[in-house]
GROMACS .gro file of C-alpha atoms in nm:
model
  395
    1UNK     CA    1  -7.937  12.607   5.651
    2UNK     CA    2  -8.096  12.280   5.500
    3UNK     CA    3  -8.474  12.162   5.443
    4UNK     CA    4  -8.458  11.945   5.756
    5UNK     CA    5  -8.386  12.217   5.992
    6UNK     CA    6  -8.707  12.375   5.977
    7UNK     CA    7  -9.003  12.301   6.214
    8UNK     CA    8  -9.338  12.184   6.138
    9UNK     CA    9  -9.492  12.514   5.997
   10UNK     CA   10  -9.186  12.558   5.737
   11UNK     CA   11  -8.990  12.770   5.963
   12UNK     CA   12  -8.629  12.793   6.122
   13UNK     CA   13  -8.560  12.709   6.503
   14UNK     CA   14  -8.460  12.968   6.687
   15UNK     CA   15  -8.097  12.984   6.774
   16UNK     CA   16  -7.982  13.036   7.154
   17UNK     CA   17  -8.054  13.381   7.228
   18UNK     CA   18  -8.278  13.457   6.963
   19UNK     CA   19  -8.657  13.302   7.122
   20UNK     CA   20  -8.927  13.499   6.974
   21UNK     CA   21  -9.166  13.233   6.832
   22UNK     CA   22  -9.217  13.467   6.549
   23UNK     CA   23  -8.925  13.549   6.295
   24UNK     CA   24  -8.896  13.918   6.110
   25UNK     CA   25  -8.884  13.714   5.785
   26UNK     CA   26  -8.643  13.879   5.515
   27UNK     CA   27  -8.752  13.791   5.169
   28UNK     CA   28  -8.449  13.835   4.897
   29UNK     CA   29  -8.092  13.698   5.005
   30UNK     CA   30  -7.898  13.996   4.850
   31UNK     CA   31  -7.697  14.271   5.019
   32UNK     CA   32  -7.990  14.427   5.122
   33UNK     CA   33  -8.172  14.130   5.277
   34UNK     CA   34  -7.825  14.026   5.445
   35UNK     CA   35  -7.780  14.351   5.569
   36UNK     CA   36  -8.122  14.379   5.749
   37UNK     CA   37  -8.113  14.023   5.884
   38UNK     CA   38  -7.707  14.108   6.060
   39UNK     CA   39  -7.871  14.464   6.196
   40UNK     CA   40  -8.177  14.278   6.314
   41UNK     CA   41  -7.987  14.011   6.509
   42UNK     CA   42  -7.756  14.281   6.643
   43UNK     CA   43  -8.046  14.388   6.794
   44UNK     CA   44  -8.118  14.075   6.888
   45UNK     CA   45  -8.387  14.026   6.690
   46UNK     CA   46  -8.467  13.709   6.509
   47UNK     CA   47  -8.452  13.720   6.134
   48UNK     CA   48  -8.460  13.464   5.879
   49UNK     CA   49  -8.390  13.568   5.538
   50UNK     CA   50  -8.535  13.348   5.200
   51UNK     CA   51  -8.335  13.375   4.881
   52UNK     CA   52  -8.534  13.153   4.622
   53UNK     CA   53  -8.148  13.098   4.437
   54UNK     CA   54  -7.918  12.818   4.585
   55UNK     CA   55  -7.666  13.112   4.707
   56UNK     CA   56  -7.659  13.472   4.820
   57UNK     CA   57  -7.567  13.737   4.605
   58UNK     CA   58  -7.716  13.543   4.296
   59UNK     CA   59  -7.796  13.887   4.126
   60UNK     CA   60  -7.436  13.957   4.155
   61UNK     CA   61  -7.315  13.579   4.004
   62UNK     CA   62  -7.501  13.695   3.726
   63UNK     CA   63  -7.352  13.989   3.634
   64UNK     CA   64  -7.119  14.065   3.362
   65UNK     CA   65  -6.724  13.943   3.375
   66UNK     CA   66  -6.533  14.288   3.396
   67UNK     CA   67  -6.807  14.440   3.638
   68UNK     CA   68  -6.672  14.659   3.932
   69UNK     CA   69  -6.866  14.865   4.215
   70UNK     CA   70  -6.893  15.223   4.107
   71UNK     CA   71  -6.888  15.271   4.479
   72UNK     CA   72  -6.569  15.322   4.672
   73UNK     CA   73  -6.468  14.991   4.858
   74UNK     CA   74  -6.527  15.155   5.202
   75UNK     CA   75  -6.870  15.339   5.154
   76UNK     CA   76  -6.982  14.973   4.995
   77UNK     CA   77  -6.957  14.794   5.307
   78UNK     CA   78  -7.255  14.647   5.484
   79UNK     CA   79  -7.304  14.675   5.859
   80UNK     CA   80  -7.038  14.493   6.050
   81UNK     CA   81  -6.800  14.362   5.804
   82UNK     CA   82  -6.551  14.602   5.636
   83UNK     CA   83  -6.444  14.453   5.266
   84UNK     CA   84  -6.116  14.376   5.309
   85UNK     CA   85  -5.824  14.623   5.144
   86UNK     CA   86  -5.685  14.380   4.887
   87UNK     CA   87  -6.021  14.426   4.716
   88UNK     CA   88  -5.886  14.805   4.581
   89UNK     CA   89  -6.088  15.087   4.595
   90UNK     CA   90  -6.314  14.968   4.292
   91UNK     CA   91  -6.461  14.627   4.383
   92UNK     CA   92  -6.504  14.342   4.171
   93UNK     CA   93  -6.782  14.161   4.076
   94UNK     CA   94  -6.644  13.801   4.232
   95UNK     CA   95  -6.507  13.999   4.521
   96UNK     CA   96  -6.899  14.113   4.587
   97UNK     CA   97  -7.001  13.806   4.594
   98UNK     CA   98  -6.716  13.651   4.829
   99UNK     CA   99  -6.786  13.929   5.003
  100UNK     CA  100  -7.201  13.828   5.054
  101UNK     CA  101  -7.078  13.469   5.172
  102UNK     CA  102  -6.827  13.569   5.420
  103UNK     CA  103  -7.095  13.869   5.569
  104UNK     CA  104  -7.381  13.568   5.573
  105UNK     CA  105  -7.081  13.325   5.750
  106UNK     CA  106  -6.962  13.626   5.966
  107UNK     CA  107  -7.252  13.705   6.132
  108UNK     CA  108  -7.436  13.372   6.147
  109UNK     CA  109  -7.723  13.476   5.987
  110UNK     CA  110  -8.019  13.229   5.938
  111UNK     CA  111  -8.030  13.200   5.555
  112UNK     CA  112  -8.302  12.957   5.400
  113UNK     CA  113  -8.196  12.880   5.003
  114UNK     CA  114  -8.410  12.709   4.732
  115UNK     CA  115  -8.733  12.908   4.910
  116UNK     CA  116  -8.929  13.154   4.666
  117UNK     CA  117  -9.206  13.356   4.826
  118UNK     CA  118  -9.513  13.436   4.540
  119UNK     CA  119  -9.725  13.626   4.822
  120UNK     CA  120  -9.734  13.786   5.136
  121UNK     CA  121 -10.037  13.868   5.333
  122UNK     CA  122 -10.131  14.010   5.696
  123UNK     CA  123 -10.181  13.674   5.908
  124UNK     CA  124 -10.562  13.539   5.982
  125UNK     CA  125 -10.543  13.651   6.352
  126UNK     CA  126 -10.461  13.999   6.243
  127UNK     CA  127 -10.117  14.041   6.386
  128UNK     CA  128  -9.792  14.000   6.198
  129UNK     CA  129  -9.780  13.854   5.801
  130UNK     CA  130  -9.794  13.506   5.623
  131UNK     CA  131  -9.635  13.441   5.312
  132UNK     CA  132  -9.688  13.163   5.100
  133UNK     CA  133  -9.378  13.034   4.925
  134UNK     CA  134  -9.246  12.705   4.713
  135UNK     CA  135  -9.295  12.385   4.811
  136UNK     CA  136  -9.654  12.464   4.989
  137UNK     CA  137  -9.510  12.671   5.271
  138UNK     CA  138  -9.731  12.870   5.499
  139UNK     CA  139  -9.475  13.093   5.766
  140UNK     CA  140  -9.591  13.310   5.928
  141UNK     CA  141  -9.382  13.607   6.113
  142UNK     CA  142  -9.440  13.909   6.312
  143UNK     CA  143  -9.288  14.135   5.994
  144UNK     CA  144  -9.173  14.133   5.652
  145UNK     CA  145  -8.877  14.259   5.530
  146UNK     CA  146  -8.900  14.277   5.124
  147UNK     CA  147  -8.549  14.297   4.969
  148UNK     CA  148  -8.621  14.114   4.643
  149UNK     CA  149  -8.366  14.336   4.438
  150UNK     CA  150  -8.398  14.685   4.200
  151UNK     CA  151  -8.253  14.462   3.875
  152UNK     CA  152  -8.508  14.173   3.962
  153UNK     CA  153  -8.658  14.085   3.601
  154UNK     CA  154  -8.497  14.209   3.279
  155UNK     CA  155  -8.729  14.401   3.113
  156UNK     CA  156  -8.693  14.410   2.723
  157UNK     CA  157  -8.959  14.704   2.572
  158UNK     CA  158  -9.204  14.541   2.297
  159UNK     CA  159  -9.057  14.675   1.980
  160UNK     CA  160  -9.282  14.604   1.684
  161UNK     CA  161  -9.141  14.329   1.451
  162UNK     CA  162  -8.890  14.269   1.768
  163UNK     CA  163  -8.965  13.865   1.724
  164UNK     CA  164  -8.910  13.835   1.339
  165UNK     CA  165  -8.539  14.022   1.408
  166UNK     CA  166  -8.281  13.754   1.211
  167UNK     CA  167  -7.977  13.891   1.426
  168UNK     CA  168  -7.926  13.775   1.792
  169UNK     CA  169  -8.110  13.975   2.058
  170UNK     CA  170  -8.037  13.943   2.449
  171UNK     CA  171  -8.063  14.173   2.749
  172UNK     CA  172  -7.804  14.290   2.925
  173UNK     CA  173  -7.872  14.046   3.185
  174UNK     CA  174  -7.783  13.750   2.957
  175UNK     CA  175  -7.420  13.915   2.860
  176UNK     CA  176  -7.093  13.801   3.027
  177UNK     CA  177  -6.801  13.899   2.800
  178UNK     CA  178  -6.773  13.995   2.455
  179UNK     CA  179  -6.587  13.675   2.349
  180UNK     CA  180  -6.917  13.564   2.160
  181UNK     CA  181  -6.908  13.898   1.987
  182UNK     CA  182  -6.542  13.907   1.809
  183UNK     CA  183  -6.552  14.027   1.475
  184UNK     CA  184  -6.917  14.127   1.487
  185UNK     CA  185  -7.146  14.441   1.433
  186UNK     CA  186  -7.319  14.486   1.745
  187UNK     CA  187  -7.600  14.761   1.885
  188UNK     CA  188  -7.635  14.829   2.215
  189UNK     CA  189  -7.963  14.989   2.336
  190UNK     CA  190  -7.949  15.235   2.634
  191UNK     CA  191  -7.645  15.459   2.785
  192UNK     CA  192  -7.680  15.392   3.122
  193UNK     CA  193  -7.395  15.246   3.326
  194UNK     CA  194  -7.447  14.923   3.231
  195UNK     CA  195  -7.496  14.986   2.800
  196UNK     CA  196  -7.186  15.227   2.843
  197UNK     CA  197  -6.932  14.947   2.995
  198UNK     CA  198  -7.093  14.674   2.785
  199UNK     CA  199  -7.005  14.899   2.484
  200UNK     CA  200  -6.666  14.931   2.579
  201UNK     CA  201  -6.567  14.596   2.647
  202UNK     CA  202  -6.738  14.524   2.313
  203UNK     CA  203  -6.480  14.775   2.171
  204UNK     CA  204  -6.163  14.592   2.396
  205UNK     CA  205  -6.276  14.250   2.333
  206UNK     CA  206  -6.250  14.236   1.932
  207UNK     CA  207  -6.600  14.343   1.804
  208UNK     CA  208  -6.574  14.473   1.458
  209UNK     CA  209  -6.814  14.780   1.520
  210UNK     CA  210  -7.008  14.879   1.808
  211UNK     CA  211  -7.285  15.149   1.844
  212UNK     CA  212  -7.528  15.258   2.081
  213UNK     CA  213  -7.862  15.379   2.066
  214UNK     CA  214  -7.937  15.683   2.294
  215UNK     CA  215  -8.276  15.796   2.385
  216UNK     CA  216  -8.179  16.031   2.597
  217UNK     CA  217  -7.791  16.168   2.617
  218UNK     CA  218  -7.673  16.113   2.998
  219UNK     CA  219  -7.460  16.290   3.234
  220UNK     CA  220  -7.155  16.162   3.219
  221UNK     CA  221  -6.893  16.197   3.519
  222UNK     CA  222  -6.538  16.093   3.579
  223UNK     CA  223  -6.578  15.790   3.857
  224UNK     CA  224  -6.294  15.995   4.034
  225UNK     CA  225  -6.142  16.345   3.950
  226UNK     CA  226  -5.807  16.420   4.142
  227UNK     CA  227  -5.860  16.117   4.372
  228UNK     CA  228  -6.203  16.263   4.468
  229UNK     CA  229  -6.456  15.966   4.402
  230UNK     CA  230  -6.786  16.077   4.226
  231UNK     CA  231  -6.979  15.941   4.500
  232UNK     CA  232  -6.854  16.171   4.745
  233UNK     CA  233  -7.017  16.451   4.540
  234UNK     CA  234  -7.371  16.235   4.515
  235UNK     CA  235  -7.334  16.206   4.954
  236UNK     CA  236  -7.293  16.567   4.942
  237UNK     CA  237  -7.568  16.612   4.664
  238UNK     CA  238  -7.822  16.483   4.880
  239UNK     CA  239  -7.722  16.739   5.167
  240UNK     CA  240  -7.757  17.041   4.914
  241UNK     CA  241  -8.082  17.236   4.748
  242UNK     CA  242  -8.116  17.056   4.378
  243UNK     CA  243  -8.075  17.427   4.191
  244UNK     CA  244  -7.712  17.457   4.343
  245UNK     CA  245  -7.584  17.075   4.312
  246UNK     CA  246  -7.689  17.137   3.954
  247UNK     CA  247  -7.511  17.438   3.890
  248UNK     CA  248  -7.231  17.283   4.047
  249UNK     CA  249  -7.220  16.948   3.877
  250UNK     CA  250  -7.270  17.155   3.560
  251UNK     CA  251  -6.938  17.374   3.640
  252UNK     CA  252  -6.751  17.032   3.731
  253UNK     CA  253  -6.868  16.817   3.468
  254UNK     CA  254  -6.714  17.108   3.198
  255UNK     CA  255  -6.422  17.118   3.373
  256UNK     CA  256  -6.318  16.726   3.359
  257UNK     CA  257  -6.522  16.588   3.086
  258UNK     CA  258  -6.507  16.657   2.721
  259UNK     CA  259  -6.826  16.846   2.484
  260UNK     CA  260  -6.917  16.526   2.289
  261UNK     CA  261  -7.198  16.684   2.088
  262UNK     CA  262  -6.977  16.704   1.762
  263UNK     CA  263  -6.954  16.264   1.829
  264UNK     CA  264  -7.347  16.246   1.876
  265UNK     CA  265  -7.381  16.302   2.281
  266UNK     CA  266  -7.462  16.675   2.306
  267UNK     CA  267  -7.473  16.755   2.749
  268UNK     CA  268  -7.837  16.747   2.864
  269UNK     CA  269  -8.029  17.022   2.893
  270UNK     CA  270  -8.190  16.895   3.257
  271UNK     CA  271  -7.939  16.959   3.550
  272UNK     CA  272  -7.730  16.636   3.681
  273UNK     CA  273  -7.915  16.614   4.050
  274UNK     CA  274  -8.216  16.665   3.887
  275UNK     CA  275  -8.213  16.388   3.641
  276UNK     CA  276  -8.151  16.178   3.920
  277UNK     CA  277  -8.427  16.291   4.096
  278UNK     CA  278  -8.637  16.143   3.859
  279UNK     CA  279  -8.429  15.794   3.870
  280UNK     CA  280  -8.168  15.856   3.624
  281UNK     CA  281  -7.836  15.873   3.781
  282UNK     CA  282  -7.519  15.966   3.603
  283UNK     CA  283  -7.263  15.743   3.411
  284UNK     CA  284  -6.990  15.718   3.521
  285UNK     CA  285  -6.725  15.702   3.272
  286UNK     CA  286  -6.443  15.368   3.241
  287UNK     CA  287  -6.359  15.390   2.906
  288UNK     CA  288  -6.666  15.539   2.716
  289UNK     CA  289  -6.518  15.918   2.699
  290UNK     CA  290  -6.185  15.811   2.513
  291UNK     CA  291  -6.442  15.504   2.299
  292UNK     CA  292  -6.721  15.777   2.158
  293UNK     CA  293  -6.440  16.043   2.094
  294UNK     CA  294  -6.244  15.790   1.909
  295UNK     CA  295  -6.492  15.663   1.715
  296UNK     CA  296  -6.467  15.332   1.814
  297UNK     CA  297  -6.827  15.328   1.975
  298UNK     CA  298  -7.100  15.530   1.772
  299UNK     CA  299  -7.375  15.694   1.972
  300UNK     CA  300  -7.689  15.629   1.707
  301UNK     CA  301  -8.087  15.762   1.800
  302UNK     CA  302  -8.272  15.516   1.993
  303UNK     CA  303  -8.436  15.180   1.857
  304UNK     CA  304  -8.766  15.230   1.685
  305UNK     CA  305  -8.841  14.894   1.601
  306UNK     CA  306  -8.709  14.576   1.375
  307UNK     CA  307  -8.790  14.489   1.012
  308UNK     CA  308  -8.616  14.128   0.944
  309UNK     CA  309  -8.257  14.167   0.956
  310UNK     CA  310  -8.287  14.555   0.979
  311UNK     CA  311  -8.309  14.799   1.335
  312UNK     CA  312  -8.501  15.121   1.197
  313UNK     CA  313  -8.387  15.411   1.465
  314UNK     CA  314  -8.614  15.702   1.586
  315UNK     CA  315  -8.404  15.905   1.305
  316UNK     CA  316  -8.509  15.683   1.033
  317UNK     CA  317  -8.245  15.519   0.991
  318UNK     CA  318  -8.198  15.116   0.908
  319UNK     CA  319  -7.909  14.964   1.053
  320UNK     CA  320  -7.822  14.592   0.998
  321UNK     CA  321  -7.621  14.471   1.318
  322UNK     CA  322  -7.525  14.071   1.391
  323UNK     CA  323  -7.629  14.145   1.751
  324UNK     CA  324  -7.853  14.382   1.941
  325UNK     CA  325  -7.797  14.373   2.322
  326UNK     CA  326  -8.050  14.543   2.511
  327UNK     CA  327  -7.941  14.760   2.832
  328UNK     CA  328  -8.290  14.879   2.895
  329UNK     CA  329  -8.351  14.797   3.234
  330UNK     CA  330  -8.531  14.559   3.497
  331UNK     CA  331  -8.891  14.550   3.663
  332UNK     CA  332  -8.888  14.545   4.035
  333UNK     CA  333  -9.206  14.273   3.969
  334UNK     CA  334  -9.384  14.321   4.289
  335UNK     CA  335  -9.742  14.341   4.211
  336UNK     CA  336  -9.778  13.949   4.210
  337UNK     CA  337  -9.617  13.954   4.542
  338UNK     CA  338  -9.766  14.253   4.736
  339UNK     CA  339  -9.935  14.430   4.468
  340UNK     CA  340 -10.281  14.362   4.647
  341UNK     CA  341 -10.201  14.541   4.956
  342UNK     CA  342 -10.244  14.876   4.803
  343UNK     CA  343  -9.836  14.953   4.865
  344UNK     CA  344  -9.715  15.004   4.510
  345UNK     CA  345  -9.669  15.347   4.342
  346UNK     CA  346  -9.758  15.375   3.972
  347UNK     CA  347  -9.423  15.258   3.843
  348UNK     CA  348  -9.449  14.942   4.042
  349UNK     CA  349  -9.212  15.059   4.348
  350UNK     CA  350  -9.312  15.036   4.687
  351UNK     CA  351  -9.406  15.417   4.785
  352UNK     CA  352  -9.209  15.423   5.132
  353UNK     CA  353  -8.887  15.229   5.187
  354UNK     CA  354  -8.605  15.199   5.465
  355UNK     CA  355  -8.714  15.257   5.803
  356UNK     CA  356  -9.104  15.358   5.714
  357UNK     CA  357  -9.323  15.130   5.655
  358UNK     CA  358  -9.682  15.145   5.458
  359UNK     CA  359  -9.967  15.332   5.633
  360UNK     CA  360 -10.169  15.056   5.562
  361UNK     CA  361  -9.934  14.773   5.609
  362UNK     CA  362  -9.771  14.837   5.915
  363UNK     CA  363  -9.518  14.544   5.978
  364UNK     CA  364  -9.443  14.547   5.556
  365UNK     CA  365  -9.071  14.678   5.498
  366UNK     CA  366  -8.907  14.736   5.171
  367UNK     CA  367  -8.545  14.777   5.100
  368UNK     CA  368  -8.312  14.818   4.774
  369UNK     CA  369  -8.631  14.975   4.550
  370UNK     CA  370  -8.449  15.297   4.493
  371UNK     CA  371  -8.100  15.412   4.248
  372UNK     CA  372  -7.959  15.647   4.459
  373UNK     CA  373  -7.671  15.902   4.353
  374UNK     CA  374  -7.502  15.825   4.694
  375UNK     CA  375  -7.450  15.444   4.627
  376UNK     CA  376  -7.692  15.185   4.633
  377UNK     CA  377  -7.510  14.982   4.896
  378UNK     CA  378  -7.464  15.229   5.126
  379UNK     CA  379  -7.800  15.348   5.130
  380UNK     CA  380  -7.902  14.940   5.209
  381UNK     CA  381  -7.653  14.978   5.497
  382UNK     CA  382  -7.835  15.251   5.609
  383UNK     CA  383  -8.170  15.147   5.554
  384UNK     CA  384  -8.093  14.793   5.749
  385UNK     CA  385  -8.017  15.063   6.078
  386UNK     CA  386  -8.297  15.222   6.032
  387UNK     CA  387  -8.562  14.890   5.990
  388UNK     CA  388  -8.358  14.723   6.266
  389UNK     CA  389  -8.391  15.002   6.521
  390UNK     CA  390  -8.776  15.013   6.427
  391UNK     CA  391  -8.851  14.636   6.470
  392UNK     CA  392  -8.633  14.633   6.781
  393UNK     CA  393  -8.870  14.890   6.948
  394UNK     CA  394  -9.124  14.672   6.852
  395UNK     CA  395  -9.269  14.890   6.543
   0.00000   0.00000   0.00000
């Protein structure tokens, strides 16, 4: 929806059938947000979502080339729209984000692009929230639904002598394909799912060595064992005491995948479902088993810090790579936006999500803050039910 369709106070006309005179605004136009906004006008309620990007999905534009959903094709699906079969069972990353324009299309959601919200705050007469956003805007609606994104700002850890490094250095978020990386040394930093399949299309796109630093070795799972899709187990997982999914996963994971200590990835000593407890969630292997026992990626201690040309490990170690690409994460980067209202946890995450909403900021929703082991997408589907059928009783 363009500029000139919004009224005088920066907001979106109701469509027919939709009349309250204040919106549930959605802030974050990615599978989350979209979500929320289709269950809320299911509902019938009104809901206009603001992506500051000139497209949904634009997390998802930016990800790397030979990026699929670890997520089964059906138990990805938002509210309302199956993905269509000719996706396969593993999705891919431009069939996502066709996917996000045809869910925004199909269910005529109000979507306002180019709009970046810095703050939101409960409105002056006490009921409902204003947020300020680009371009001087001042809207005002009866609730806020905050789906800004887990991956929202690369975060890239402050190693000492970091700036004077004479290789190239990028996060993960900057890396499409390894075509800039033929016939190079390269170092990736972190083994979660993203380091692991950037290292191995480093390995299948030419690079002359590749190696990864590991803080921490990971669980590794098969993405599907005898047709059975890993995320089937993490749906059940969340069903199931954490002592006995561990013991489980621990049985399973020594049936299907290899003992890589003897390679430099010994199996953790913490149990699967518990790591993920505390927000690390399994990788899930497409090609790094077969790469580490190969040789063709080298699991290396984790990055200490740089001295010129040099990476000195935790080990001791100097290594002189071409490149250095950092997996190490994202910041959720809240605070600036609601970081005042006392709804933040110590890590920066909002401490309720889904259908709850802050004790103190009743009205305040937040949605996509969490890595789940059952699938990030279909925990946003069923967060959007559970916000929708809150706001629709009025809550």
């Amino acid at each position: 929806m363009s500029d000139s369709a919004r009224t005088a106070d920066g907001s979106v006309p109701a469509p027919l059938g939709l009349t309250e005179d204040r919106p549930v605004y959605v802030v974050g136009g990615g599978p989350g947000g979209l979500a929320v906004a289709a269950s809320l006008r299911e509902r019938g309620v009104r809901a206009v979502v603001l992506e500051k990007s000139v497209d949904v999905g634009a997390s998802w534009r930016r990800h790397y080339d030979r990026l699929h959903l670890h997520t089964i094709r059906r138990w990805s699906a938002l509210p309302g729209l199956a993905m269509p079969r000719r996706f396969g069972r593993w999705v891919a990353r431009d069939d996502m984000v066709r996917y996000l324009e045809k869910y925004a299309e199909h269910h005529e959601l109000e979507v306002v692009t180019g709009v970046e919200v810095s703050r939101i705050d409960r409105a002056p007469d006490g009921t409902g929230w204003q947020l300020t956003a680009s371009g001087g805007r001042v809207l005002t609606g009866r609730a806020v639904v905050v789906a800004t994104g887990f991956n929202h700002t690369p975060r890239l850890p402050d190693w000492s002598g970091r700036d004077g490094f004479t290789g190239d250095l990028v996060h993960a978020a900057e890396y499409r394909d390894a075509a800039p990386y033929a016939g190079k040394d390269v170092l990736v930093v972190g083994i979660g799912n993203t380091g692991a399949e950037i290292a191995v299309d480093l390995v299948e796109g030419g690079a002359s060595r590749v190696r990864i630093a590991v803080r921490t070795a990971p669980h590794i799972v098969r993405r599907s064992t005898a047709g059975w899709p890993a995320q089937a187990n993490g749906v059940l997982a969340r069903r199931l005491p954490v002592r006995l999914v561990d013991r489980a996963a621990g049985a399973m994971t020594r049936f299907a995948v290899p003992d890589l200590t003897a390679h430099g990835l010994p199996r953790p000593d913490i149990g699967l479902y518990s790591r993920a407890r505390q927000g690390a969630i399994p990788v899930q292997d497409v090609g790094l088993i077969d790469a580490v026992k190969s040789g063709r990626v080298v699991p290396v201690a984790a990055v200490e810090s740089f001295d010129g040309d040099a990476v000195v490990l935790a080990d001791g170690e100097r290594i002189t790579p071409d490149a250095v690409i950092a997996a190490t994460g994202y910041r959720q980067a809240l605070e600036g936006l609601v970081g005042h209202l006392d709804v933040l946890d110590s890590r920066g995450r909002p401490v309720v999500h889904g259908g709850r909403t802050p004790r103190q900021a009743p009205g305040l929703y937040f949605t996509g803050f969490t890595n789940p082991i059952s699938g990030m997408l279909r925990e946003l589907a069923l967060d959007a039910g559970k916000i929708a059928k809150r706001l629709a009783l009025g809550k």
